[in-house]
Amino acid sequence: MKDSYGREINYIRISLTDRCNLRCIYCMPEGVELVPREEILREQEILEIAGAAARVGISHVKLTGGEPLVRRCCRRLIREMKQVPGIETVTLTTNGVLLKEHLESLKESGIDGINVSLDTADPDLYRKITGGGDVSVVTDAIRASVDAGIRTKINAVALSEENETLLEFARDYPVDVRFIEIMPIGYGTRFPQTDNRKILETIRKNHPDIEKDPSKHGFGPAVYYQIPGFKGAVGFISAIHGKFCGSCNRVRLTSMGYLKTCLCYEDGTDLRKIVRDENLTQQEKEERLAEAIREAILRKPEAHCFDDPVDITEKHLMASIGG
Ligand code: SAM
Ligand code: SF4
């Protein structure tokens, strides 16, 4: 469906859990309080909400977290989600720690693509950023995912100037490496803003023949470049220095069942209240969910306010929102 600014809203990010097996310093550092388990949506509730979202025109789903693969139902959920009428693609964003061991069943479940978050390929820096992670587990998983024939992308929050080691993936594999500007949400507020234009400049120094790639690589806001001889592209997701709100196509469902219409603001609607309402018949529930989603989309703000951070109302952590 179209929102009140004429944008086609067809994509939802669904956070399956706020739990994670890493502790990235800008997302969920050590000591963060977790949401009580009973507040997190159950598998069936997620499917009911996805069904209602599909009825109002959502066709693409990204499963996220926390770390979606720490949730045991994740792979079954992908299979079930793919059966929901109207849902065309189901993809996953993961830190990659558990990816290799689950690859086969992810493939069997019909996953349409996997984004792996990898901010650096340097083992020491990776350990520091992720609170103790082993980068070789993730880089192995990325190679295995490509070998399994799954469309695989790397997402990097570029905290460091060094990105050549990440670019090696785009050189050697058909993997798009995308740089994401850090957003002032949750612990992200404690870090200086990153600027993708500077990253492009640095890359250009080593690869002067890098050029814009006008082709579409997915459903998101990334702007792509090609380096001659590279198998994958280099992408930039520049929420701050390349505001793309005019073409925003998405909403977000938090692990607690709250539908958010913009990262920047708390505004949205509590779908858990509806999906858990025992006084409603199944049909009433389906209608109420669809109506609540439709109304929320019509209230979706025109643009984020990261350039004027006093107006940011979102207080939750990225790990419960899903990035
Ligand atoms: N654990 C999974 C992962 O790391 O891909 C899924 C959840 S994680 C919250 C999703 C994405 O959000 C990751 O790529 C992460 O780097 C990104 N992220 C977390 N905090 C962020 C922030 N403040 N600004 C920009 N991206 C952020
Ligand atoms: Fe976990 Fe992903 Fe957040 Fe890192 S970015 S702490 S992997 S949820």
mmCIF file of C-alpha atoms and ligand atoms in Angstrom:
data_model
loop_
_atom_site.group_PDB
_atom_site.id
_atom_site.type_symbol
_atom_site.label_atom_id
_atom_site.label_comp_id
_atom_site.label_asym_id
_atom_site.label_seq_id
_atom_site.Cartn_x
_atom_site.Cartn_y
_atom_site.Cartn_z
ATOM 1 C CA MET A 1 0.000 0.000 0.000
ATOM 2 C CA LYS A 2 1.024 3.625 -0.365
ATOM 3 C CA ASP A 3 1.605 5.795 2.679
ATOM 4 C CA SER A 4 0.367 9.374 2.893
ATOM 5 C CA TYR A 5 3.488 10.620 1.033
ATOM 6 C CA GLY A 6 2.915 8.269 -1.897
ATOM 7 C CA ARG A 7 5.671 5.817 -0.932
ATOM 8 C CA GLU A 8 4.984 2.150 -1.658
ATOM 9 C CA ILE A 9 5.429 0.286 1.636
ATOM 10 C CA ASN A 10 6.188 -3.340 0.804
ATOM 11 C CA TYR A 11 8.978 -4.375 3.184
ATOM 12 C CA ILE A 12 9.035 -5.317 6.856
ATOM 13 C CA ARG A 13 11.961 -6.049 9.152
ATOM 14 C CA ILE A 14 10.892 -8.464 11.879
ATOM 15 C CA SER A 15 13.049 -8.735 14.981
ATOM 16 C CA LEU A 16 12.721 -12.271 16.333
ATOM 17 C CA THR A 17 14.492 -11.639 19.627
ATOM 18 C CA ASP A 18 16.507 -9.061 21.535
ATOM 19 C CA ARG A 19 18.942 -11.823 22.590
ATOM 20 C CA CYS A 20 22.333 -11.998 20.914
ATOM 21 C CA ASN A 21 25.497 -14.062 21.106
ATOM 22 C CA LEU A 22 27.724 -11.014 20.459
ATOM 23 C CA ARG A 23 28.030 -7.723 22.315
ATOM 24 C CA CYS A 24 28.738 -5.106 19.641
ATOM 25 C CA ILE A 25 29.805 -1.895 21.320
ATOM 26 C CA TYR A 26 27.409 0.367 19.385
ATOM 27 C CA CYS A 27 24.415 -1.972 19.623
ATOM 28 C CA MET A 28 24.250 -4.160 22.714
ATOM 29 C CA PRO A 29 27.325 -3.928 24.903
ATOM 30 C CA GLU A 30 27.866 -6.069 28.015
ATOM 31 C CA GLY A 31 25.334 -5.473 30.788
ATOM 32 C CA VAL A 32 22.325 -4.559 28.691
ATOM 33 C CA GLU A 33 18.997 -5.508 30.255
ATOM 34 C CA LEU A 34 16.985 -8.037 28.265
ATOM 35 C CA VAL A 35 13.261 -8.021 27.656
ATOM 36 C CA PRO A 36 11.412 -10.660 29.764
ATOM 37 C CA ARG A 37 10.844 -13.743 27.613
ATOM 38 C CA GLU A 38 7.059 -13.632 27.859
ATOM 39 C CA GLU A 39 7.064 -10.173 26.287
ATOM 40 C CA ILE A 40 8.673 -11.480 23.119
ATOM 41 C CA LEU A 41 6.370 -12.561 20.311
ATOM 42 C CA ARG A 42 5.823 -16.280 19.901
ATOM 43 C CA GLU A 43 6.314 -18.004 16.561
ATOM 44 C CA GLN A 44 2.579 -18.228 15.804
ATOM 45 C CA GLU A 45 2.064 -14.576 16.735
ATOM 46 C CA ILE A 46 4.825 -13.506 14.349
ATOM 47 C CA LEU A 47 3.188 -15.498 11.557
ATOM 48 C CA GLU A 48 -0.226 -13.979 12.249
ATOM 49 C CA ILE A 49 1.236 -10.476 12.084
ATOM 50 C CA ALA A 50 3.152 -11.322 8.897
ATOM 51 C CA GLY A 51 -0.118 -12.583 7.377
ATOM 52 C CA ALA A 52 -1.878 -9.330 8.235
ATOM 53 C CA ALA A 53 1.062 -7.293 6.903
ATOM 54 C CA ALA A 54 0.919 -9.245 3.650
ATOM 55 C CA ARG A 55 -2.790 -8.418 3.339
ATOM 56 C CA VAL A 56 -1.996 -4.706 3.383
ATOM 57 C CA GLY A 57 0.691 -5.108 0.724
ATOM 58 C CA ILE A 58 3.913 -6.176 2.428
ATOM 59 C CA SER A 59 5.677 -8.704 0.195
ATOM 60 C CA HIS A 60 9.286 -8.721 1.439
ATOM 61 C CA VAL A 61 10.354 -9.822 4.917
ATOM 62 C CA LYS A 62 13.752 -9.506 6.575
ATOM 63 C CA LEU A 63 14.239 -11.491 9.780
ATOM 64 C CA THR A 64 16.545 -9.798 12.227
ATOM 65 C CA GLY A 65 17.199 -9.473 15.960
ATOM 66 C CA GLY A 66 19.154 -9.490 18.275
ATOM 67 C CA GLU A 67 20.582 -12.497 16.595
ATOM 68 C CA PRO A 68 17.786 -14.320 14.742
ATOM 69 C CA LEU A 69 19.702 -17.607 14.628
ATOM 70 C CA VAL A 70 19.757 -17.891 18.437
ATOM 71 C CA ARG A 71 16.000 -18.416 18.208
ATOM 72 C CA ARG A 72 15.398 -22.109 17.655
ATOM 73 C CA CYS A 73 12.266 -21.576 15.584
ATOM 74 C CA CYS A 74 14.072 -19.328 13.090
ATOM 75 C CA ARG A 75 14.495 -21.842 10.285
ATOM 76 C CA ARG A 76 10.976 -23.264 10.634
ATOM 77 C CA LEU A 77 9.640 -19.729 10.700
ATOM 78 C CA ILE A 78 11.330 -18.956 7.383
ATOM 79 C CA ARG A 79 9.658 -21.989 5.800
ATOM 80 C CA GLU A 80 6.266 -21.041 7.259
ATOM 81 C CA MET A 81 6.678 -17.384 6.342
ATOM 82 C CA LYS A 82 7.342 -18.383 2.735
ATOM 83 C CA GLN A 83 3.897 -20.046 2.711
ATOM 84 C CA VAL A 84 2.085 -16.879 3.806
ATOM 85 C CA PRO A 85 0.006 -15.676 0.832
ATOM 86 C CA GLY A 86 1.485 -12.448 -0.524
ATOM 87 C CA ILE A 87 4.974 -12.884 0.949
ATOM 88 C CA GLU A 88 7.408 -13.133 -1.968
ATOM 89 C CA THR A 89 10.828 -13.075 -0.316
ATOM 90 C CA VAL A 90 12.160 -13.881 3.125
ATOM 91 C CA THR A 91 15.736 -12.902 3.914
ATOM 92 C CA LEU A 92 17.830 -12.855 7.047
ATOM 93 C CA THR A 93 20.375 -10.571 8.647
ATOM 94 C CA THR A 94 22.786 -12.328 10.988
ATOM 95 C CA ASN A 95 26.106 -11.783 12.692
ATOM 96 C CA GLY A 96 27.177 -15.069 11.081
ATOM 97 C CA VAL A 97 28.373 -16.780 14.269
ATOM 98 C CA LEU A 98 25.877 -19.663 13.953
ATOM 99 C CA LEU A 99 25.468 -19.389 10.205
ATOM 100 C CA LYS A 100 27.709 -22.189 9.012
ATOM 101 C CA GLU A 101 26.081 -24.856 11.168
ATOM 102 C CA HIS A 102 22.594 -23.802 10.042
ATOM 103 C CA LEU A 103 23.343 -23.203 6.360
ATOM 104 C CA GLU A 104 21.918 -26.425 5.044
ATOM 105 C CA SER A 105 18.595 -26.071 6.835
ATOM 106 C CA LEU A 106 18.420 -22.378 5.922
ATOM 107 C CA LYS A 107 18.794 -23.355 2.303
ATOM 108 C CA GLU A 108 16.139 -26.058 2.685
ATOM 109 C CA SER A 109 13.807 -23.542 4.303
ATOM 110 C CA GLY A 110 13.914 -21.509 1.068
ATOM 111 C CA ILE A 111 15.771 -18.435 2.322
ATOM 112 C CA ASP A 112 16.074 -15.826 -0.443
ATOM 113 C CA GLY A 113 19.220 -14.126 0.781
ATOM 114 C CA ILE A 114 21.458 -13.619 3.785
ATOM 115 C CA ASN A 115 23.102 -10.412 4.975
ATOM 116 C CA VAL A 116 26.036 -10.988 7.273
ATOM 117 C CA SER A 117 27.124 -8.157 9.544
ATOM 118 C CA LEU A 118 30.889 -7.908 9.512
ATOM 119 C CA ASP A 119 32.419 -4.560 10.416
ATOM 120 C CA THR A 120 36.039 -5.570 9.879
ATOM 121 C CA ALA A 121 38.013 -8.648 8.876
ATOM 122 C CA ASP A 122 40.806 -7.733 11.303
ATOM 123 C CA PRO A 123 40.688 -10.331 14.142
ATOM 124 C CA ASP A 124 41.714 -7.964 16.974
ATOM 125 C CA LEU A 125 39.465 -5.123 15.942
ATOM 126 C CA TYR A 126 36.575 -7.545 15.373
ATOM 127 C CA ARG A 127 37.059 -8.942 18.878
ATOM 128 C CA LYS A 128 36.984 -5.428 20.316
ATOM 129 C CA ILE A 129 33.908 -4.326 18.379
ATOM 130 C CA THR A 130 31.881 -7.465 19.064
ATOM 131 C CA GLY A 131 32.884 -8.047 22.682
ATOM 132 C CA GLY A 132 34.940 -11.173 22.025
ATOM 133 C CA GLY A 133 33.840 -12.548 18.637
ATOM 134 C CA ASP A 134 36.055 -14.758 16.465
ATOM 135 C CA VAL A 135 36.148 -13.275 12.983
ATOM 136 C CA SER A 136 37.310 -16.481 11.297
ATOM 137 C CA VAL A 137 34.015 -18.196 12.197
ATOM 138 C CA VAL A 138 32.131 -15.469 10.364
ATOM 139 C CA THR A 139 34.398 -15.220 7.324
ATOM 140 C CA ASP A 140 34.226 -19.030 6.937
ATOM 141 C CA ALA A 141 30.449 -18.865 7.134
ATOM 142 C CA ILE A 142 30.314 -16.170 4.443
ATOM 143 C CA ARG A 143 32.358 -18.338 2.067
ATOM 144 C CA ALA A 144 30.216 -21.374 2.875
ATOM 145 C CA SER A 145 27.033 -19.396 2.262
ATOM 146 C CA VAL A 146 28.282 -18.306 -1.177
ATOM 147 C CA ASP A 147 29.334 -21.889 -1.942
ATOM 148 C CA ALA A 148 25.850 -23.088 -0.968
ATOM 149 C CA GLY A 149 24.463 -20.812 -3.693
ATOM 150 C CA ILE A 150 22.747 -18.372 -1.309
ATOM 151 C CA ARG A 151 22.699 -14.688 -2.281
ATOM 152 C CA THR A 152 25.024 -13.291 0.387
ATOM 153 C CA LYS A 153 25.855 -9.687 1.281
ATOM 154 C CA ILE A 154 28.119 -8.144 3.897
ATOM 155 C CA ASN A 155 26.929 -5.174 5.970
ATOM 156 C CA ALA A 156 29.600 -3.153 7.734
ATOM 157 C CA VAL A 157 29.141 -0.341 10.212
ATOM 158 C CA ALA A 158 32.375 1.379 9.321
ATOM 159 C CA LEU A 159 33.965 2.396 12.608
ATOM 160 C CA SER A 160 37.419 2.066 11.129
ATOM 161 C CA GLU A 161 39.063 3.705 8.124
ATOM 162 C CA GLU A 162 40.509 0.344 7.106
ATOM 163 C CA ASN A 163 38.157 -1.396 4.686
ATOM 164 C CA GLU A 164 40.428 -3.038 2.154
ATOM 165 C CA THR A 165 40.200 -6.431 3.904
ATOM 166 C CA LEU A 166 36.412 -6.319 3.633
ATOM 167 C CA LEU A 167 36.612 -5.340 -0.019
ATOM 168 C CA GLU A 168 38.532 -8.559 -0.697
ATOM 169 C CA PHE A 169 35.195 -10.365 -0.360
ATOM 170 C CA ALA A 170 33.718 -8.318 -3.196
ATOM 171 C CA ARG A 171 36.866 -8.911 -5.217
ATOM 172 C CA ASP A 172 36.904 -12.689 -4.827
ATOM 173 C CA TYR A 173 33.214 -13.596 -4.416
ATOM 174 C CA PRO A 174 29.884 -12.440 -5.821
ATOM 175 C CA VAL A 175 29.241 -10.693 -2.507
ATOM 176 C CA ASP A 176 28.128 -7.071 -2.206
ATOM 177 C CA VAL A 177 29.969 -5.288 0.597
ATOM 178 C CA ARG A 178 27.806 -2.462 1.983
ATOM 179 C CA PHE A 179 28.875 0.262 4.359
ATOM 180 C CA ILE A 180 26.265 1.524 6.813
ATOM 181 C CA GLU A 181 26.473 4.894 8.515
ATOM 182 C CA ILE A 182 26.096 4.563 12.252
ATOM 183 C CA MET A 183 22.741 5.853 13.448
ATOM 184 C CA PRO A 184 22.248 7.776 16.704
ATOM 185 C CA ILE A 185 19.933 5.167 18.189
ATOM 186 C CA GLY A 186 20.617 3.368 21.481
ATOM 187 C CA TYR A 187 24.346 2.982 22.075
ATOM 188 C CA GLY A 188 24.954 4.373 18.571
ATOM 189 C CA THR A 189 24.576 7.831 20.165
ATOM 190 C CA ARG A 190 27.904 7.300 21.963
ATOM 191 C CA PHE A 191 29.904 7.144 18.737
ATOM 192 C CA PRO A 192 30.914 9.876 16.367
ATOM 193 C CA GLN A 193 28.919 9.886 13.146
ATOM 194 C CA THR A 194 30.516 8.002 10.306
ATOM 195 C CA ASP A 195 30.445 9.405 6.776
ATOM 196 C CA ASN A 196 30.149 7.089 3.785
ATOM 197 C CA ARG A 197 31.424 9.829 1.457
ATOM 198 C CA LYS A 198 34.792 9.579 3.239
ATOM 199 C CA ILE A 199 34.808 5.812 2.840
ATOM 200 C CA LEU A 200 34.150 6.155 -0.880
ATOM 201 C CA GLU A 201 37.008 8.663 -1.123
ATOM 202 C CA THR A 202 39.379 6.257 0.633
ATOM 203 C CA ILE A 203 38.316 3.385 -1.611
ATOM 204 C CA ARG A 204 38.771 5.591 -4.676
ATOM 205 C CA LYS A 205 42.407 6.206 -3.701
ATOM 206 C CA ASN A 206 43.157 2.470 -4.049
ATOM 207 C CA HIS A 207 40.642 1.874 -6.836
ATOM 208 C CA PRO A 208 40.488 5.025 -8.987
ATOM 209 C CA ASP A 209 38.368 3.235 -11.607
ATOM 210 C CA ILE A 210 35.470 2.588 -9.205
ATOM 211 C CA GLU A 211 32.249 3.696 -10.869
ATOM 212 C CA LYS A 212 28.556 4.040 -10.026
ATOM 213 C CA ASP A 213 26.431 0.970 -10.686
ATOM 214 C CA PRO A 214 22.886 2.044 -11.561
ATOM 215 C CA SER A 215 21.430 -1.494 -11.383
ATOM 216 C CA LYS A 216 19.118 -2.512 -8.536
ATOM 217 C CA HIS A 217 20.508 -5.100 -6.104
ATOM 218 C CA GLY A 218 17.593 -5.590 -3.741
ATOM 219 C CA PHE A 219 14.748 -3.745 -2.065
ATOM 220 C CA GLY A 220 16.756 -1.375 0.103
ATOM 221 C CA PRO A 221 18.278 2.096 -0.093
ATOM 222 C CA ALA A 222 21.900 1.132 -0.860
ATOM 223 C CA VAL A 223 23.711 3.018 -3.623
ATOM 224 C CA TYR A 224 26.109 0.735 -5.483
ATOM 225 C CA TYR A 225 29.501 1.073 -7.162
ATOM 226 C CA GLN A 226 31.529 -1.413 -9.204
ATOM 227 C CA ILE A 227 35.275 -1.882 -9.229
ATOM 228 C CA PRO A 228 36.420 -3.422 -12.521
ATOM 229 C CA GLY A 229 37.438 -7.055 -12.023
ATOM 230 C CA PHE A 230 35.477 -7.421 -8.763
ATOM 231 C CA LYS A 231 32.796 -10.112 -8.585
ATOM 232 C CA GLY A 232 30.646 -8.218 -6.089
ATOM 233 C CA ALA A 233 29.683 -4.572 -5.760
ATOM 234 C CA VAL A 234 30.421 -1.986 -3.093
ATOM 235 C CA GLY A 235 27.303 -0.453 -1.531
ATOM 236 C CA PHE A 236 26.626 2.547 0.673
ATOM 237 C CA ILE A 237 23.672 2.860 3.011
ATOM 238 C CA SER A 238 23.937 6.480 4.018
ATOM 239 C CA ALA A 239 21.030 7.329 6.296
ATOM 240 C CA ILE A 240 22.787 10.463 7.552
ATOM 241 C CA HIS A 241 24.767 11.869 4.617
ATOM 242 C CA GLY A 242 22.547 10.536 1.851
ATOM 243 C CA LYS A 243 19.071 10.748 3.367
ATOM 244 C CA PHE A 244 16.795 8.370 1.475
ATOM 245 C CA CYS A 245 13.509 8.911 3.339
ATOM 246 C CA GLY A 246 11.756 9.945 0.098
ATOM 247 C CA SER A 247 12.050 6.380 -1.175
ATOM 248 C CA CYS A 248 11.629 4.571 2.154
ATOM 249 C CA ASN A 249 9.630 1.377 1.651
ATOM 250 C CA ARG A 250 9.680 -0.167 5.123
ATOM 251 C CA VAL A 251 8.240 -0.691 8.563
ATOM 252 C CA ARG A 252 9.744 -2.566 11.503
ATOM 253 C CA LEU A 253 8.280 -5.039 13.967
ATOM 254 C CA THR A 254 10.172 -5.158 17.260
ATOM 255 C CA SER A 255 10.653 -8.420 19.116
ATOM 256 C CA MET A 256 7.894 -7.233 21.499
ATOM 257 C CA GLY A 257 5.381 -6.845 18.703
ATOM 258 C CA TYR A 258 5.473 -3.072 18.309
ATOM 259 C CA LEU A 259 5.195 -1.879 14.714
ATOM 260 C CA LYS A 260 7.543 1.056 14.100
ATOM 261 C CA THR A 261 7.180 3.229 11.051
ATOM 262 C CA CYS A 262 10.484 5.141 11.282
ATOM 263 C CA LEU A 263 13.743 4.300 13.091
ATOM 264 C CA CYS A 264 13.936 7.750 14.557
ATOM 265 C CA TYR A 265 10.626 7.896 16.414
ATOM 266 C CA GLU A 266 8.774 5.803 18.981
ATOM 267 C CA ASP A 267 5.512 6.234 17.032
ATOM 268 C CA GLY A 268 3.798 3.115 15.821
ATOM 269 C CA THR A 269 1.268 0.627 17.048
ATOM 270 C CA ASP A 270 1.184 -2.223 19.553
ATOM 271 C CA LEU A 271 0.292 -5.333 17.543
ATOM 272 C CA ARG A 272 1.035 -7.697 20.428
ATOM 273 C CA LYS A 273 -1.965 -6.333 22.280
ATOM 274 C CA ILE A 274 -4.185 -7.346 19.367
ATOM 275 C CA VAL A 275 -2.556 -10.682 18.617
ATOM 276 C CA ARG A 276 -2.857 -11.678 22.302
ATOM 277 C CA ASP A 277 -6.419 -10.454 22.780
ATOM 278 C CA GLU A 278 -8.354 -13.556 23.822
ATOM 279 C CA ASN A 279 -11.704 -11.833 23.410
ATOM 280 C CA LEU A 280 -11.287 -11.608 19.642
ATOM 281 C CA THR A 281 -12.233 -14.350 17.203
ATOM 282 C CA GLN A 282 -9.558 -15.344 14.697
ATOM 283 C CA GLN A 283 -11.293 -13.379 11.984
ATOM 284 C CA GLU A 284 -11.657 -10.274 14.168
ATOM 285 C CA LYS A 285 -7.995 -10.527 15.090
ATOM 286 C CA GLU A 286 -6.943 -10.714 11.447
ATOM 287 C CA GLU A 287 -9.090 -7.694 10.595
ATOM 288 C CA ARG A 288 -7.870 -5.656 13.583
ATOM 289 C CA LEU A 289 -4.224 -6.441 12.835
ATOM 290 C CA ALA A 290 -4.558 -5.429 9.190
ATOM 291 C CA GLU A 291 -6.412 -2.262 10.143
ATOM 292 C CA ALA A 292 -3.815 -1.296 12.780
ATOM 293 C CA ILE A 293 -0.971 -1.861 10.301
ATOM 294 C CA ARG A 294 -2.762 0.163 7.619
ATOM 295 C CA GLU A 295 -3.393 3.057 10.034
ATOM 296 C CA ALA A 296 0.217 3.031 11.253
ATOM 297 C CA ILE A 297 1.541 3.122 7.685
ATOM 298 C CA LEU A 298 -0.700 6.103 6.937
ATOM 299 C CA ARG A 299 0.898 7.888 9.923
ATOM 300 C CA LYS A 300 4.453 7.056 8.803
ATOM 301 C CA PRO A 301 6.521 10.250 9.117
ATOM 302 C CA GLU A 302 7.870 11.943 6.022
ATOM 303 C CA ALA A 303 11.503 11.786 7.132
ATOM 304 C CA HIS A 304 13.863 10.938 9.981
ATOM 305 C CA CYS A 305 15.348 13.661 12.161
ATOM 306 C CA PHE A 306 18.902 12.360 12.631
ATOM 307 C CA ASP A 307 20.154 15.755 11.461
ATOM 308 C CA ASP A 308 18.339 17.323 14.435
ATOM 309 C CA PRO A 309 18.884 14.726 17.184
ATOM 310 C CA VAL A 310 16.879 16.586 19.862
ATOM 311 C CA ASP A 311 13.764 15.441 17.999
ATOM 312 C CA ILE A 312 14.690 11.735 18.145
ATOM 313 C CA THR A 313 12.139 10.007 20.375
ATOM 314 C CA GLU A 314 13.290 6.382 19.949
ATOM 315 C CA LYS A 315 14.709 5.112 23.248
ATOM 316 C CA HIS A 316 14.970 1.394 22.518
ATOM 317 C CA LEU A 317 18.174 -0.421 21.618
ATOM 318 C CA MET A 318 18.912 -1.462 18.054
ATOM 319 C CA ALA A 319 18.966 -5.081 19.210
ATOM 320 C CA SER A 320 15.265 -4.962 20.065
ATOM 321 C CA ILE A 321 14.354 -2.879 17.002
ATOM 322 C CA GLY A 322 16.331 -5.046 14.590
ATOM 323 C CA GLY A 323 18.490 -2.455 12.832
HETATM 324 N N1 SAM B 1 22.469 -9.635 14.889
HETATM 325 C C1 SAM B 1 22.126 -9.429 13.530
HETATM 326 C C2 SAM B 1 23.238 -8.723 12.793
HETATM 327 O O1 SAM B 1 24.169 -8.248 13.446
HETATM 328 O O2 SAM B 1 23.125 -8.643 11.572
HETATM 329 C C3 SAM B 1 20.820 -8.714 13.309
HETATM 330 C C4 SAM B 1 20.487 -7.542 14.206
HETATM 331 S S1 SAM B 1 21.545 -6.141 14.078
HETATM 332 C C5 SAM B 1 20.726 -5.004 15.158
HETATM 333 C C6 SAM B 1 21.170 -5.554 12.444
HETATM 334 C C7 SAM B 1 22.137 -4.546 11.898
HETATM 335 O O3 SAM B 1 22.013 -3.338 12.626
HETATM 336 C C8 SAM B 1 23.603 -4.940 11.958
HETATM 337 O O4 SAM B 1 24.161 -4.869 10.675
HETATM 338 C C9 SAM B 1 24.215 -3.916 12.879
HETATM 339 O O5 SAM B 1 25.544 -3.607 12.531
HETATM 340 C C10 SAM B 1 23.288 -2.741 12.651
HETATM 341 N N2 SAM B 1 23.319 -1.741 13.725
HETATM 342 C C11 SAM B 1 23.221 -1.920 15.055
HETATM 343 N N3 SAM B 1 23.284 -0.733 15.701
HETATM 344 C C12 SAM B 1 23.413 0.226 14.741
HETATM 345 C C13 SAM B 1 23.518 1.656 14.747
HETATM 346 N N4 SAM B 1 23.483 2.359 15.855
HETATM 347 N N5 SAM B 1 23.630 2.280 13.552
HETATM 348 C C14 SAM B 1 23.636 1.594 12.378
HETATM 349 N N6 SAM B 1 23.534 0.257 12.320
HETATM 350 C C15 SAM B 1 23.423 -0.416 13.474
HETATM 351 FE FE1 SF4 B 2 24.169 -8.605 18.202
HETATM 352 FE FE2 SF4 B 2 23.787 -7.775 15.704
HETATM 353 FE FE3 SF4 B 2 23.683 -6.059 17.775
HETATM 354 FE FE4 SF4 B 2 26.013 -7.085 17.135
HETATM 355 S S1 SF4 B 2 24.749 -5.769 15.829
HETATM 356 S S2 SF4 B 2 25.163 -6.941 19.226
HETATM 357 S S3 SF4 B 2 25.456 -9.055 16.433
HETATM 358 S S4 SF4 B 2 22.294 -7.695 17.393
#
